[in-house]
Amino acid sequence: MTLPETAKIPFGGDYNPEQWPEQVWDDDYRLFDAARIDTLTLGVFDWALLQPAEDVYDFTLLDQIVERASAEGRAICLATGTGAHPAWLARAHPEVTRVDFEGRRHRFGQRHNSCPSSPVVRRLSAELARRIARRYAGNPSIIAWHIGNEFGGACYCDRCAEGFRDWLRAKYTTLEALNAAWYTTFWSHTFTAWEEIEPPSALTEHWRGPDHTAFQGITLDYLRFMSDAMLACFLGEKAALRESSVEVPVTTNFMGMYRPIDYHRWAAHLDFASWDNYPPDDCSQARMALTHDLMRGLNGGQPFWLMEQTPSVTACRDVNPLKRPGVLRLWSWQAVAHGADAVLFFQMRASRGACEKYHGAVIGHAGRSDTRVFREVAELGEELDRLGGATLGARTPARVAVLFDWDSWWALEISDGPSRLLRYQQIVLSYYQALWEAAVDVDVVGVTADLSRYDVVVAPALHLLKGDLPERLEAVARRGGSVVTTFLSGRVDEHDQAFLMDVPGPLGQLMGVRVDEWDAREPEYANPVLLETPGARLQVDSMLIFELVIPQGAETVGTYQADFYAGTPAVTRNAFGAGHGWYVGAGLDQAGVTWVVRRVLESHELVGPYADVPGLETATRVTSEGQRLLFLLNHNNGPVDCTAHRAGVDLLSGAHIECGQPMRLDARGVMVLRQSPGGTDNQIHPYG
Ligand SMILES: [Zn+2]
């Protein structure tokens, strides 16, 4: 793991001067100076430009672009240009385009249209990366390599079918093992030759779309294979870059909670993680925080780059709301608060045509510098300049972890029963939201992460259990920690086969419960749940899923209030070792989830000092010198008042804050408090 070496937070983003005559470049750099833009991502979609025919490479224009950026003193994140394949490639090799889920061979068009198993695509994309590295590796302005763009999608062509069979041979060795893993005795599916195996698509195992499969085991393996096939494309380009560039860090831009790719399977292959933050709406503060934490968790808590965000609007949604004044700054600082060591935009100058011409840009079609958006970008640039390197490399001292697992995500959502309405992201988000409101620092980590540093581990909908995770969760509780899990956890093994034991399977001892039956209802139906511990009592609703929990040593914390299971447990807590296992068997509403999470945090004295200040988010980073930086982010449209819990200095305004002093943050205001040493703070926990 290596991040690009920079003296401050890189500020800038995607820049496509190849779309413009050179006199426009002069205007661009004048405006970049005005906005203190110091970092440019170049050449993401340059394949057709750099290779106009299979045996012709032409770097004339990219040479000029890179030379100009270098001469202007900008740092460069140089792409390999393979974000979209050229038209001649699809014509010369029709098999490079994808076959979709319905079995239709695509023709040239769009982007992300290459079959990831295509030897031609792999060979030519790696060759382009090889030539780019050979040509530009010596340029000291290049601080990072950017492979492809937003890898994603799926292909169901014959090449992918062959690749899938190879992948399966490597995984299972024998057909007997494969048949056992996929439970093929069911519906007469026993495979007697590898060639009989088909990708699970609308033509084979699926009906009513990608989530409805007759064989979860086959579909799960295809999802894993597709994620690995795209990773192989990435690795091919990375290896080609490394032939001439040994040191410059390599990344590709992820898309946060993106279901088709298991970023945990990818993470170790990137030198640093980066991602593109395009939230679906303008009220997703907790969702963005969760996603930042997920990206930071990919590589053991290392900082990441915010590779893309729009300065104003996106264009890809049906309705594209404008970022209100101050939101560009606030959301940029939110990223930094959660571990971003770069703040980059898509895009520097708006495209004149095609589907992103209305996508927000630092510089609009008129090229003005007196727009609100440009002014806000420039003000942020000035602020980041002033901050310098104060936050670079700083880590998050979290004592709470949320487990996020692509296998469980896939298994839960391709399951037939008990409910198609349960969505993994929403379940995880509801638990994260409760933590976010408690103003506690959280790591979002994969299921193989080291859990030994956490006091609280929250594992919502941990449907698929693999490896030694049950033992490691038990170890958290045994030494005094708390483990929280929910309905539909501990149900299936890595092949999506039910455990032949009481639900929740290998989590049963830790949770001290048994579940024999479960009920699922339409979303209009709610079963009230009375939550009760000494000193706290609240009645909430539960929806969608209702497990009938039979305590096997656990105490009851919440009880159903309706139906034939009225009076039986919905939420339990089990003493295990020196700690506890909390089991939430019902789809509690947000108030219910928040109540449970708050009780857990209180038992560890982990509720943050700014909990429950409405709309005020906090996040902590600790520098390598041990300095604590507390980020305060006001997501409200109006000012918010709070009281400083420790003395410090606001790195943005220079203001000195005394402990106990009233603080007012303006609407969408931000403070970065470098806190004075000493004092007590429940969240203090030096990293490592
Ligand atoms: Zn394919």
XYZ file of C-alpha atoms and ligand atoms in Angstrom:
689
model
C 0.000 0.000 0.000
C 1.392 3.305 -1.091
C -0.374 6.576 -1.593
C 1.009 9.143 -3.994
C 3.402 11.460 -2.213
C 1.996 14.962 -2.044
C 2.646 18.000 0.140
C -1.043 18.807 0.440
C -4.411 17.392 -0.533
C -4.372 17.066 -4.339
C -7.138 19.283 -5.770
C -8.451 19.142 -9.321
C -9.830 16.239 -11.314
C -10.659 14.819 -14.733
C -9.501 17.048 -17.563
C -10.097 16.303 -21.247
C -8.212 18.903 -23.287
C -8.258 16.499 -26.258
C -11.861 17.646 -26.717
C -10.757 21.249 -27.236
C -8.508 23.385 -29.473
C -5.271 24.488 -27.847
C -6.300 28.123 -27.316
C -8.934 26.838 -24.894
C -6.130 25.203 -22.899
C -4.721 28.680 -22.211
C -8.030 29.709 -20.665
C -8.149 26.460 -18.714
C -4.778 26.946 -17.069
C -5.537 30.582 -16.255
C -8.694 29.365 -14.510
C -6.869 26.441 -12.851
C -4.458 28.982 -11.377
C -7.375 31.045 -10.099
C -8.922 27.996 -8.425
C -5.571 26.593 -7.196
C -6.133 23.391 -9.105
C -2.915 21.440 -8.809
C -3.788 17.903 -9.944
C -5.223 16.693 -13.250
C -6.481 13.260 -14.206
C -5.661 12.881 -17.883
C -6.568 10.500 -20.669
C -9.251 8.300 -19.138
C -11.015 7.752 -22.481
C -8.138 8.186 -24.919
C -7.924 4.694 -26.445
C -9.228 5.702 -29.900
C -7.017 8.780 -29.878
C -3.852 6.904 -28.902
C -4.444 3.865 -31.089
C -6.385 4.826 -34.207
C -5.852 1.363 -35.706
C -4.662 -1.970 -34.392
C -1.079 -1.462 -35.573
C -0.923 2.323 -35.220
C -0.119 4.228 -32.031
C -0.064 8.009 -31.982
C 0.884 9.865 -28.810
C 1.263 13.293 -30.438
C -1.683 14.913 -28.706
C -1.207 13.188 -25.340
C 2.452 14.289 -25.449
C 1.292 17.897 -25.773
C -1.304 17.493 -23.036
C 1.148 15.898 -20.595
C 3.925 18.376 -21.463
C 1.615 21.318 -20.935
C 0.313 20.010 -17.602
C 3.891 19.347 -16.453
C 5.101 22.740 -17.623
C 2.232 24.356 -15.747
C 3.378 22.598 -12.571
C 0.408 20.305 -12.201
C 0.594 16.854 -10.706
C -0.788 14.240 -13.081
C -2.888 11.176 -12.456
C -2.365 9.529 -15.824
C -4.939 7.070 -17.079
C -4.286 4.077 -19.276
C -7.052 5.249 -21.606
C -9.007 2.019 -21.549
C -12.256 3.368 -20.118
C -13.968 2.599 -23.440
C -12.803 0.537 -26.409
C -12.538 2.051 -29.912
C -14.955 1.420 -32.776
C -12.332 -0.199 -35.023
C -11.669 -2.797 -32.346
C -15.313 -3.894 -32.236
C -15.407 -4.060 -36.040
C -12.174 -5.994 -36.380
C -12.962 -8.348 -33.491
C -16.749 -8.562 -33.057
C -16.273 -10.964 -30.143
C -14.877 -8.178 -27.932
C -18.311 -6.728 -27.242
C -20.371 -8.148 -24.427
C -23.218 -10.607 -24.471
C -25.822 -9.385 -22.021
C -27.922 -11.220 -19.461
C -30.616 -11.867 -22.074
C -28.051 -13.390 -24.414
C -27.826 -10.505 -26.886
C -24.393 -9.852 -28.406
C -23.847 -6.105 -28.158
C -22.418 -4.099 -31.018
C -20.120 -1.104 -30.771
C -21.489 1.632 -28.522
C -21.516 3.106 -25.036
C -18.589 2.326 -22.762
C -17.931 -0.668 -20.477
C -18.832 -2.747 -23.476
C -15.802 -5.048 -23.558
C -15.999 -8.703 -22.622
C -13.611 -9.062 -19.652
C -12.581 -12.546 -20.823
C -11.669 -11.414 -24.329
C -8.004 -12.221 -25.047
C -7.973 -9.403 -27.618
C -9.213 -6.834 -25.111
C -6.793 -8.045 -22.463
C -3.850 -8.043 -24.870
C -4.546 -4.645 -26.422
C -5.477 -2.858 -23.180
C -2.302 -4.139 -21.535
C -0.275 -3.116 -24.598
C -1.684 0.417 -24.439
C -0.865 0.623 -20.720
C 2.633 -0.726 -21.482
C 3.300 1.933 -24.127
C 1.924 4.735 -21.950
C 4.140 3.740 -19.039
C 7.178 3.342 -21.312
C 6.582 6.795 -22.748
C 5.680 8.792 -19.626
C 7.100 6.894 -16.637
C 10.095 9.208 -16.387
C 7.916 12.294 -16.026
C 8.141 13.377 -12.365
C 4.772 15.150 -12.632
C 3.018 11.804 -12.796
C 2.088 10.870 -9.242
C -0.423 8.093 -9.916
C -1.589 5.675 -12.600
C -5.330 5.356 -13.187
C -6.322 2.050 -14.821
C -9.528 1.868 -16.865
C -12.554 3.597 -15.433
C -15.296 2.432 -13.078
C -14.923 -1.285 -13.857
C -18.325 -2.951 -13.844
C -21.085 -4.821 -15.644
C -21.172 -8.459 -16.657
C -20.793 -10.586 -19.779
C -22.369 -13.946 -20.654
C -20.572 -14.808 -23.875
C -19.020 -18.147 -24.855
C -15.542 -16.889 -23.884
C -16.854 -16.012 -20.432
C -18.478 -19.439 -20.237
C -15.069 -20.992 -20.976
C -13.401 -18.680 -18.486
C -16.026 -19.596 -15.898
C -15.329 -23.317 -16.394
C -11.578 -22.713 -15.990
C -12.235 -20.681 -12.856
C -14.424 -23.504 -11.516
C -11.817 -26.175 -12.312
C -9.273 -24.155 -10.350
C -11.667 -23.725 -7.444
C -13.205 -27.200 -7.193
C -10.720 -29.477 -9.004
C -13.344 -32.207 -9.460
C -16.899 -32.237 -10.753
C -17.880 -34.182 -7.644
C -16.813 -31.252 -5.475
C -18.622 -28.809 -7.754
C -21.811 -30.871 -7.775
C -21.706 -31.052 -4.010
C -21.100 -27.321 -3.635
C -23.931 -26.416 -6.001
C -26.325 -29.018 -4.582
C -27.051 -30.289 -8.075
C -29.014 -33.356 -6.983
C -31.824 -30.805 -6.802
C -33.766 -30.560 -10.101
C -31.583 -33.158 -11.850
C -28.686 -30.767 -12.333
C -25.767 -33.162 -11.821
C -22.957 -32.161 -14.196
C -21.033 -34.983 -15.820
C -18.684 -32.810 -17.916
C -17.283 -29.305 -17.367
C -18.558 -28.324 -20.820
C -22.142 -28.760 -19.629
C -21.826 -25.790 -17.291
C -23.503 -22.594 -18.530
C -23.269 -19.038 -17.190
C -26.414 -18.364 -15.120
C -28.445 -15.955 -17.264
C -31.981 -15.318 -18.478
C -31.446 -18.231 -20.884
C -30.393 -20.693 -18.202
C -30.985 -20.551 -14.438
C -32.672 -17.163 -14.122
C -36.149 -15.793 -14.518
C -37.500 -12.304 -13.760
C -33.996 -10.828 -13.849
C -30.569 -11.216 -12.291
C -31.834 -11.670 -8.704
C -34.040 -14.693 -9.441
C -32.010 -17.843 -9.818
C -32.828 -21.510 -9.460
C -29.313 -22.222 -8.186
C -27.885 -19.657 -5.786
C -24.574 -21.515 -5.687
C -24.072 -21.183 -9.434
C -25.080 -17.530 -9.511
C -22.852 -16.710 -6.527
C -19.877 -18.316 -8.231
C -20.607 -16.423 -11.454
C -20.699 -13.126 -9.562
C -17.355 -14.028 -7.990
C -15.956 -15.111 -11.335
C -17.077 -11.913 -13.086
C -15.509 -9.802 -10.332
C -12.284 -11.802 -10.775
C -12.427 -11.583 -14.595
C -12.523 -7.796 -14.454
C -9.786 -7.875 -11.841
C -7.682 -9.890 -14.301
C -8.090 -7.063 -16.845
C -6.959 -4.579 -14.210
C -3.994 -6.770 -13.266
C -2.974 -7.165 -16.905
C -2.722 -3.414 -17.268
C -1.026 -3.039 -13.899
C 1.651 -5.574 -14.783
C 2.242 -3.762 -18.072
C 2.623 -0.427 -16.248
C 5.062 -1.976 -13.794
C 7.437 -3.025 -16.614
C 8.570 0.615 -16.871
C 7.183 2.234 -13.734
C 8.128 0.465 -10.541
C 7.222 3.055 -7.956
C 4.326 5.254 -9.056
C 1.172 4.064 -7.216
C -1.627 2.451 -9.213
C -5.350 2.767 -8.628
C -8.686 2.505 -10.373
C -11.782 4.455 -9.446
C -14.308 2.404 -7.483
C -17.983 3.238 -7.129
C -18.588 2.763 -3.423
C -21.322 0.265 -2.586
C -21.378 -1.214 -6.071
C -22.905 -4.668 -6.090
C -21.304 -6.313 -9.166
C -17.716 -6.065 -7.917
C -16.410 -7.395 -4.626
C -13.974 -4.616 -3.819
C -12.579 -6.634 -0.928
C -11.348 -9.183 -3.495
C -9.714 -6.331 -5.427
C -8.318 -4.195 -2.641
C -4.983 -5.918 -2.106
C -4.132 -5.410 -5.789
C -4.424 -1.622 -5.702
C -1.640 0.545 -4.321
C -4.332 2.823 -2.975
C -8.120 2.926 -3.136
C -10.041 5.699 -4.858
C -13.709 6.218 -5.548
C -16.324 8.354 -7.251
C -18.954 9.886 -4.964
C -22.247 10.457 -6.747
C -24.934 10.089 -4.071
C -28.455 9.360 -5.322
C -29.904 12.420 -3.613
C -28.961 15.418 -1.528
C -29.895 13.945 1.850
C -27.457 11.023 1.925
C -24.958 12.298 4.476
C -24.846 9.056 6.459
C -24.799 6.996 3.271
C -21.806 8.966 1.970
C -20.062 8.616 5.331
C -20.672 4.857 5.252
C -19.259 4.625 1.754
C -16.179 6.680 2.580
C -15.592 4.405 5.573
C -16.045 1.335 3.366
C -13.449 2.646 0.902
C -11.039 3.457 3.742
C -11.587 -0.030 5.124
C -10.527 -1.704 1.891
C -6.867 -1.361 2.690
C -6.638 -1.613 6.443
C -7.698 1.957 7.184
C -5.285 3.678 4.818
C -6.451 7.006 3.386
C -8.033 6.917 -0.059
C -8.566 9.367 -2.875
C -11.879 10.978 -3.684
C -11.297 10.551 -7.413
C -14.540 12.073 -8.683
C -17.453 14.135 -7.464
C -19.492 16.712 -9.285
C -18.994 20.345 -8.350
C -22.683 21.016 -9.034
C -24.944 18.476 -10.806
C -24.830 15.029 -12.336
C -26.533 14.278 -15.644
C -27.159 10.546 -15.500
C -30.261 10.476 -13.318
C -33.846 11.200 -14.329
C -33.776 14.295 -12.157
C -30.469 15.944 -11.281
C -30.653 18.374 -8.368
C -28.079 21.118 -7.980
C -25.694 21.145 -5.049
C -26.803 24.070 -2.903
C -24.317 26.800 -1.933
C -21.767 25.374 0.480
C -22.522 21.728 -0.287
C -19.524 21.298 -2.598
C -17.284 22.439 0.258
C -19.129 20.514 2.959
C -19.130 17.199 1.091
C -15.481 17.635 0.126
C -14.575 18.096 3.785
C -16.774 15.142 4.711
C -14.631 12.996 2.419
C -11.450 14.325 4.044
C -12.952 13.781 7.498
C -13.475 10.114 6.643
C -9.998 9.561 5.235
C -9.750 11.109 1.768
C -6.265 12.384 0.975
C -7.391 13.913 -2.356
C -10.351 16.039 -3.421
C -10.940 15.689 -7.156
C -13.835 16.531 -9.448
C -15.342 15.203 -12.560
C -14.855 17.383 -14.552
C -12.634 20.396 -15.159
C -14.396 21.678 -18.293
C -17.875 20.650 -19.410
C -18.073 18.519 -22.562
C -19.714 20.333 -25.414
C -21.635 17.291 -26.618
C -22.778 13.755 -25.759
C -24.338 12.466 -22.576
C -22.243 14.415 -20.105
C -22.636 17.887 -21.603
C -24.944 18.849 -18.728
C -22.796 17.113 -16.104
C -21.443 19.721 -13.734
C -17.948 21.075 -14.302
C -15.577 23.522 -12.702
C -15.584 25.449 -15.983
C -18.882 25.655 -17.855
C -19.510 26.042 -21.581
C -19.135 29.813 -21.394
C -15.709 29.508 -19.736
C -16.534 32.004 -17.006
C -14.764 32.382 -13.665
C -17.495 34.524 -12.093
C -20.033 31.729 -11.640
C -21.101 30.568 -8.179
C -19.722 27.091 -8.804
C -16.316 28.319 -9.947
C -16.147 30.696 -6.995
C -16.919 27.867 -4.551
C -14.298 25.646 -6.175
C -11.736 28.445 -5.938
C -12.575 29.122 -2.296
C -12.137 25.446 -1.481
C -8.842 25.444 -3.371
C -7.638 28.363 -1.272
C -8.740 26.634 1.922
C -6.971 23.378 1.014
C -3.834 25.380 0.245
C -3.993 26.927 3.685
C -4.461 23.526 5.332
C -1.364 22.169 3.616
C -0.439 18.637 4.633
C -2.034 18.692 8.088
C -4.411 15.796 7.411
C -2.344 13.676 5.027
C -1.891 10.112 6.126
C -3.977 10.581 9.266
C -5.904 7.521 10.395
C -9.307 6.990 11.955
C -9.140 5.775 15.583
C -12.348 3.741 15.433
C -13.328 1.310 18.183
C -16.495 0.313 16.361
C -16.568 -1.788 13.201
C -19.379 -2.498 10.784
C -18.895 -5.665 8.724
C -19.662 -5.310 5.023
C -19.597 -8.442 2.897
C -20.286 -8.751 -0.822
C -20.963 -12.501 -0.516
C -23.678 -11.825 2.064
C -25.037 -8.986 -0.098
C -25.281 -11.268 -3.117
C -26.608 -14.278 -1.195
C -29.276 -12.252 0.597
C -30.601 -10.618 -2.568
C -30.576 -13.683 -4.835
C -32.301 -15.784 -2.191
C -35.750 -17.228 -2.810
C -37.368 -16.505 0.522
C -38.098 -15.235 2.980
C -38.554 -11.769 1.430
C -37.548 -10.107 -1.825
C -38.000 -6.721 -0.204
C -34.946 -6.957 2.041
C -32.081 -4.959 0.574
C -28.618 -5.393 2.046
C -27.506 -1.783 1.622
C -30.591 -0.477 3.417
C -30.113 -2.850 6.326
C -26.433 -1.938 6.703
C -27.239 1.742 6.308
C -29.869 1.683 9.069
C -27.270 0.374 11.543
C -24.634 2.782 10.246
C -27.142 5.662 10.526
C -27.577 4.868 14.224
C -23.804 4.921 14.733
C -23.502 8.127 12.708
C -26.115 9.846 14.880
C -24.177 8.718 17.963
C -21.166 10.645 16.623
C -18.876 7.674 16.970
C -15.986 6.870 14.626
C -16.624 3.696 12.637
C -14.515 1.438 10.449
C -16.408 -0.430 7.751
C -14.446 -3.591 7.075
C -14.608 -6.911 5.293
C -15.160 -10.185 7.097
C -11.485 -11.135 7.046
C -10.386 -7.902 8.763
C -8.581 -7.976 12.090
C -11.313 -7.431 14.690
C -9.021 -7.388 17.703
C -8.963 -3.577 17.999
C -12.743 -3.133 18.217
C -14.993 -2.952 21.272
C -18.145 -3.181 19.177
C -18.654 -5.144 15.952
C -21.948 -4.664 14.113
C -22.705 -7.288 11.478
C -26.090 -6.575 9.876
C -27.614 -9.339 7.734
C -24.466 -11.463 7.874
C -26.247 -14.039 5.766
C -23.292 -16.045 4.491
C -20.667 -17.180 6.968
C -17.245 -18.327 5.882
C -13.839 -19.087 7.292
C -13.080 -18.512 10.948
C -15.349 -15.472 11.266
C -17.647 -17.075 13.898
C -14.640 -17.781 16.132
C -13.274 -14.267 15.638
C -16.650 -12.729 16.513
C -16.788 -14.911 19.613
C -13.310 -13.662 20.504
C -14.573 -10.049 20.379
C -17.270 -10.858 22.944
C -15.064 -13.135 25.024
C -12.671 -10.279 25.795
C -15.508 -7.941 26.744
C -16.700 -6.552 23.417
C -20.176 -6.521 21.946
C -21.230 -8.190 18.712
C -24.515 -7.140 17.121
C -26.113 -9.160 14.371
C -29.566 -9.385 12.868
C -32.221 -11.517 11.237
C -31.043 -13.701 8.364
C -27.512 -13.925 9.725
C -25.570 -17.168 9.987
C -27.886 -18.910 7.550
C -25.664 -20.321 4.804
C -22.109 -21.446 4.173
C -19.831 -20.157 1.420
C -21.735 -22.271 -1.152
C -25.104 -20.852 -0.060
C -26.091 -24.114 1.588
C -27.996 -23.986 4.844
C -26.097 -24.973 7.961
C -27.402 -28.288 9.312
C -27.965 -26.835 12.740
C -30.184 -24.357 14.530
C -30.372 -20.836 13.123
C -28.272 -18.663 13.434
C -25.851 -21.454 12.636
C -22.294 -20.975 13.895
C -23.401 -17.715 15.571
C -25.819 -19.591 17.842
C -23.483 -19.974 20.827
C -22.498 -16.304 20.752
C -26.081 -15.092 20.394
C -27.589 -17.607 22.820
C -30.712 -18.003 20.727
C -32.395 -20.411 18.362
C -34.721 -19.520 15.503
C -37.073 -22.223 14.224
C -39.526 -20.081 12.243
C -39.633 -16.737 10.511
C -42.428 -14.626 9.126
C -42.333 -12.109 6.269
C -45.056 -9.561 5.542
C -45.884 -6.844 3.041
C -44.294 -3.456 3.804
C -47.584 -1.897 4.955
C -47.696 -4.292 7.914
C -45.938 -3.439 11.171
C -45.613 -5.490 14.323
C -44.853 -3.257 17.327
C -41.813 -4.240 19.371
C -41.395 -3.124 22.963
C -37.714 -2.512 23.712
C -36.757 -2.523 27.348
C -33.585 -2.450 29.426
C -33.183 -1.012 32.926
C -33.572 2.734 32.491
C -34.626 2.686 28.833
C -37.944 1.692 27.268
C -39.372 2.401 23.829
C -42.039 0.912 21.596
C -41.103 0.849 17.918
C -42.331 -0.875 14.785
C -40.833 -3.827 12.998
C -41.434 -4.484 9.324
C -40.765 -6.977 6.541
C -39.102 -9.767 8.522
C -39.976 -11.276 11.890
C -37.929 -14.139 13.279
C -39.393 -16.132 16.129
C -36.503 -16.092 18.564
C -36.197 -18.769 21.244
C -33.657 -17.791 23.902
C -31.041 -20.409 24.705
C -29.498 -18.425 27.535
C -29.983 -14.925 26.110
C -32.110 -12.350 27.928
C -34.983 -10.672 26.138
C -34.549 -7.000 25.254
C -37.447 -6.553 22.827
C -40.753 -8.385 22.479
C -43.286 -8.565 19.669
C -46.621 -6.995 20.552
C -48.888 -8.544 17.932
C -49.850 -11.723 16.099
C -49.596 -15.254 17.460
C -45.997 -14.581 18.546
C -46.915 -11.554 20.663
C -44.897 -11.570 23.853
C -42.024 -13.547 22.353
C -38.528 -12.113 21.870
C -37.607 -9.959 18.873
C -34.329 -8.628 20.307
C -32.034 -10.411 22.739
C -28.720 -9.953 24.518
C -26.527 -12.855 25.515
C -23.718 -12.731 28.033
C -20.735 -14.402 26.390
C -17.319 -14.405 28.033
C -16.774 -10.900 29.388
C -18.984 -9.373 26.665
C -22.248 -9.770 24.822
C -23.920 -10.980 21.656
C -26.945 -8.907 20.597
C -29.451 -10.508 18.236
C -32.046 -8.383 16.437
C -34.537 -10.827 14.950
C -36.935 -8.265 13.515
C -36.728 -5.596 10.833
C -36.832 -2.742 13.349
C -37.619 0.752 12.113
C -34.866 3.362 12.379
C -35.949 4.393 15.887
C -35.651 0.770 16.986
C -32.253 0.231 15.397
C -31.041 3.499 16.900
C -32.281 2.449 20.354
C -30.469 -0.894 20.216
C -27.239 0.573 18.871
C -27.303 3.309 21.477
C -27.622 0.772 24.315
C -24.645 -1.128 22.939
C -22.516 2.013 22.603
C -23.499 3.191 26.086
C -22.326 -0.095 27.573
C -18.852 0.747 26.230
C -19.070 4.495 26.916
C -18.622 5.088 23.208
C -21.367 7.624 22.499
C -19.574 10.622 21.014
C -19.507 14.035 22.697
C -21.535 15.583 19.854
C -24.174 12.857 19.615
C -27.694 14.038 18.940
C -26.800 17.548 17.806
C -29.167 17.385 14.833
C -27.408 17.403 11.468
C -23.952 17.777 13.033
C -21.514 15.099 11.913
C -18.166 14.466 13.551
C -15.206 12.395 12.476
C -11.739 12.033 13.908
C -8.367 11.477 12.290
C -5.092 11.012 14.104
C -1.862 12.030 12.406
C 1.290 9.960 12.473
C 2.580 12.393 15.139
C -0.418 11.541 17.282
C -2.277 14.805 16.744
C -6.056 14.465 16.893
C -8.055 16.262 14.242
C -11.772 16.567 14.955
C -13.910 17.392 11.920
C -17.238 19.078 12.647
C -19.622 19.157 9.684
C -22.936 20.996 9.845
C -25.326 19.438 7.336
C -28.138 21.803 8.311
C -29.453 24.668 6.219
C -29.131 26.851 9.284
C -26.517 27.382 12.003
C -25.969 24.830 14.753
C -24.742 25.416 18.280
C -22.705 23.056 20.398
C -20.125 23.142 23.170
C -16.465 22.317 22.681
C -15.576 19.217 24.658
C -11.850 19.855 24.351
C -9.655 22.818 23.588
C -8.188 23.158 20.136
C -7.535 25.368 17.160
C -9.668 25.445 14.033
C -7.247 24.859 11.175
C -9.626 26.559 8.707
C -10.310 29.820 10.566
C -7.357 29.879 12.953
C -9.766 30.394 15.873
C -8.689 29.096 19.273
C -11.418 27.173 21.073
C -11.433 26.591 24.825
C -12.887 23.512 26.437
C -16.519 24.202 27.334
C -16.723 27.145 24.967
C -19.948 27.522 22.963
C -19.355 26.990 19.245
C -21.599 28.017 16.375
C -21.220 26.476 12.945
C -22.875 28.383 10.115
C -25.228 26.629 7.728
C -23.182 23.882 6.019
C -20.221 25.061 8.065
C -17.063 23.057 8.700
C -14.434 23.142 11.421
C -11.236 21.114 11.583
C -10.149 21.271 15.209
C -6.605 20.287 16.006
C -7.194 19.259 19.571
C -4.886 19.987 22.425
C -3.348 16.981 24.097
C -4.649 15.861 27.472
C -8.136 15.682 28.871
C -10.349 12.676 28.690
C -12.127 11.518 25.622
C -13.996 8.305 25.347
C -13.017 7.914 21.752
C -9.286 8.320 22.285
C -7.586 5.187 21.110
C -4.217 5.618 19.471
C -4.163 3.796 16.173
C -2.708 0.316 16.195
Zn -17.650 -12.385 -22.296
